[in-house]
PDB file of C-alpha atoms in Angstrom:
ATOM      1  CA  UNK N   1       9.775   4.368   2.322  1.00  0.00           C
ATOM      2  CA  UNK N   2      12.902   3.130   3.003  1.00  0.00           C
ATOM      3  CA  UNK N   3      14.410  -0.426   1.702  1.00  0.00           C
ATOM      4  CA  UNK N   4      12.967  -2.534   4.539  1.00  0.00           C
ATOM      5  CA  UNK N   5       9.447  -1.294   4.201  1.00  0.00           C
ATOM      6  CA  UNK N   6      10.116  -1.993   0.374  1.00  0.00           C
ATOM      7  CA  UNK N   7      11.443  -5.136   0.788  1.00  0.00           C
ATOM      8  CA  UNK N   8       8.737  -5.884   3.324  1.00  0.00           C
ATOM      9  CA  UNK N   9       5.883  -5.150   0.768  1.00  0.00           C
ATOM     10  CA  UNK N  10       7.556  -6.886  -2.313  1.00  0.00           C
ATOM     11  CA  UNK N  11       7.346 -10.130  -0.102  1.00  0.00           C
ATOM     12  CA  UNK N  12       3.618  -9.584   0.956  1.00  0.00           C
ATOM     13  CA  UNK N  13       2.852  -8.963  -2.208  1.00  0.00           C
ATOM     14  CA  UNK N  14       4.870 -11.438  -3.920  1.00  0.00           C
ATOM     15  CA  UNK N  15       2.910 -14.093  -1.550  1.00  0.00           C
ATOM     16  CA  UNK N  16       0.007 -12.629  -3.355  1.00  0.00           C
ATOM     17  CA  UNK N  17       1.361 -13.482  -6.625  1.00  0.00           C
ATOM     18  CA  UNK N  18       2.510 -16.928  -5.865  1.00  0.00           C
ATOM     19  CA  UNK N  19      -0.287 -17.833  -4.494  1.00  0.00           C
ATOM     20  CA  UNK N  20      -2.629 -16.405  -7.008  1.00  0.00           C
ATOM     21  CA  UNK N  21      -0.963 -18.141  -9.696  1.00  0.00           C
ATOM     22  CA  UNK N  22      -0.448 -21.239  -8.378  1.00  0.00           C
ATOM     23  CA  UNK N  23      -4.677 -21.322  -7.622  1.00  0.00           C
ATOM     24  CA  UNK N  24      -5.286 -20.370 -11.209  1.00  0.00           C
ATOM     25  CA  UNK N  25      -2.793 -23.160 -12.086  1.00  0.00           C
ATOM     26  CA  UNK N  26      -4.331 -25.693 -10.085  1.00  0.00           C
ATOM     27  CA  UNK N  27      -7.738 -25.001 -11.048  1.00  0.00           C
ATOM     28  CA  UNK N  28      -6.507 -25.190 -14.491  1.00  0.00           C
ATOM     29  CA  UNK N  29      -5.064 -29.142 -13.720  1.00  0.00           C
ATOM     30  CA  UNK N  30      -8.397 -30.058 -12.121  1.00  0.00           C
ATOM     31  CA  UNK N  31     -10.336 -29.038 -14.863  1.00  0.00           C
ATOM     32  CA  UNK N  32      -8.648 -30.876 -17.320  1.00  0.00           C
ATOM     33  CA  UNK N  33      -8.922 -33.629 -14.672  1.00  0.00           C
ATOM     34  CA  UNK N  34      -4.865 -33.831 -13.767  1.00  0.00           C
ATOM     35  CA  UNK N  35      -5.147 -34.223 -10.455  1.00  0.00           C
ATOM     36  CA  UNK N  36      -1.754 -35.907  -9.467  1.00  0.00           C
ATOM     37  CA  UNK N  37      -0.263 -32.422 -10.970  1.00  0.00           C
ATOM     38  CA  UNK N  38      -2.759 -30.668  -8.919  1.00  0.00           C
ATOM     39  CA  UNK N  39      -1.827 -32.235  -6.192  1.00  0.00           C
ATOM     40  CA  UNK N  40       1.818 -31.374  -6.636  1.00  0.00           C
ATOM     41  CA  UNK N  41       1.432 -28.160  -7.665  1.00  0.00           C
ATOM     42  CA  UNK N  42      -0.271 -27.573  -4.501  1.00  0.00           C
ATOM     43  CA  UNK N  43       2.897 -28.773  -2.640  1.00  0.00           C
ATOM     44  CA  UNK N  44       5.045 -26.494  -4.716  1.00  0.00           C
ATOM     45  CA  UNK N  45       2.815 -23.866  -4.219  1.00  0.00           C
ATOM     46  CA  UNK N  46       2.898 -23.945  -0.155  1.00  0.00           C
ATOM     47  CA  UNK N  47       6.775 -24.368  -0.064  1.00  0.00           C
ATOM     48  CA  UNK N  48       7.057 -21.355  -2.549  1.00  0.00           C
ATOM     49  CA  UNK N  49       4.958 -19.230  -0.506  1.00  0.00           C
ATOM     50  CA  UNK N  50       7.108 -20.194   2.527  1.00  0.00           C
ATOM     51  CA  UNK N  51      10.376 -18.826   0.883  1.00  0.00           C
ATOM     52  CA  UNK N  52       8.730 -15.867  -0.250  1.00  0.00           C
ATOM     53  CA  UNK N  53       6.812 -15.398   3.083  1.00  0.00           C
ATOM     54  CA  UNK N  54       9.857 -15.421   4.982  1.00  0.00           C
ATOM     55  CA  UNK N  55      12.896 -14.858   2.880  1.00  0.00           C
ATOM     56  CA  UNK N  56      15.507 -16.096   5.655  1.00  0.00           C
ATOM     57  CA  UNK N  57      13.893 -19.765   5.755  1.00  0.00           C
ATOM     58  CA  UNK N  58      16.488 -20.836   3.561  1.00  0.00           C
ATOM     59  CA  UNK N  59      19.540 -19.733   5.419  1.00  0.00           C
ATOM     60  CA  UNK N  60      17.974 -20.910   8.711  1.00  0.00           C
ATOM     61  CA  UNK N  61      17.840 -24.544   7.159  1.00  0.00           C
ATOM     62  CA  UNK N  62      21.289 -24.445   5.720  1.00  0.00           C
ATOM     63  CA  UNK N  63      22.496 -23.247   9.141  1.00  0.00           C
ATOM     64  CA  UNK N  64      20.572 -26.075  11.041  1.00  0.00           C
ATOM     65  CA  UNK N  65      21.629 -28.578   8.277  1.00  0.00           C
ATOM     66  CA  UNK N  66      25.725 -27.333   8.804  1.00  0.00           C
ATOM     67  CA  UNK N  67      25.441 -27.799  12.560  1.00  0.00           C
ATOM     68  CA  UNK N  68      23.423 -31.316  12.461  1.00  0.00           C
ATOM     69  CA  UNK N  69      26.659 -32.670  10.310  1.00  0.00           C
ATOM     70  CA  UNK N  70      29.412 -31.171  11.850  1.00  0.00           C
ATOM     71  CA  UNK N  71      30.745 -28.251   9.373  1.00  0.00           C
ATOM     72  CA  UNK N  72      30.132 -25.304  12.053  1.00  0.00           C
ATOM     73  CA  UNK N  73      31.127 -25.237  15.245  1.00  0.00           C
TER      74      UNK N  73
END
């Protein structure tokens, strides 16, 4: 296995973990009947799986963010 196929499988199964936690975590909120946290733990817990999903989001918003105000040319 070299470090792509290891890097591809931490991020599947960091997904996994994310989103495993974050259920358990919401579940936990509803139950206790805190549902404005549930809701934004839910909206953490889809952005967070985004970035772990696919690690280069970030840098493809910070390079669409430099062009839109004028620092790369």
């Amino acid at each position: 296995m070299d470090f792509k196929g290891l890097l591809d499988w931490g991020s599947e199964q960091g997904g996994y973990l994310v989103l495993f936690a974050g259920i358990i975590f919401i579940l936990v909120l509803v139950f206790r009947r805190h549902f404005i946290g549930a809701i934004g733990t839910l909206v953490i817990l889809l952005i967070g799986y985004a970035f772990v999903k696919n690690p280069t989001l970030l840098g493809n918003i910070s390079e669409f963010f430099t062009e839109k105000i004028g620092l790369k040319k």
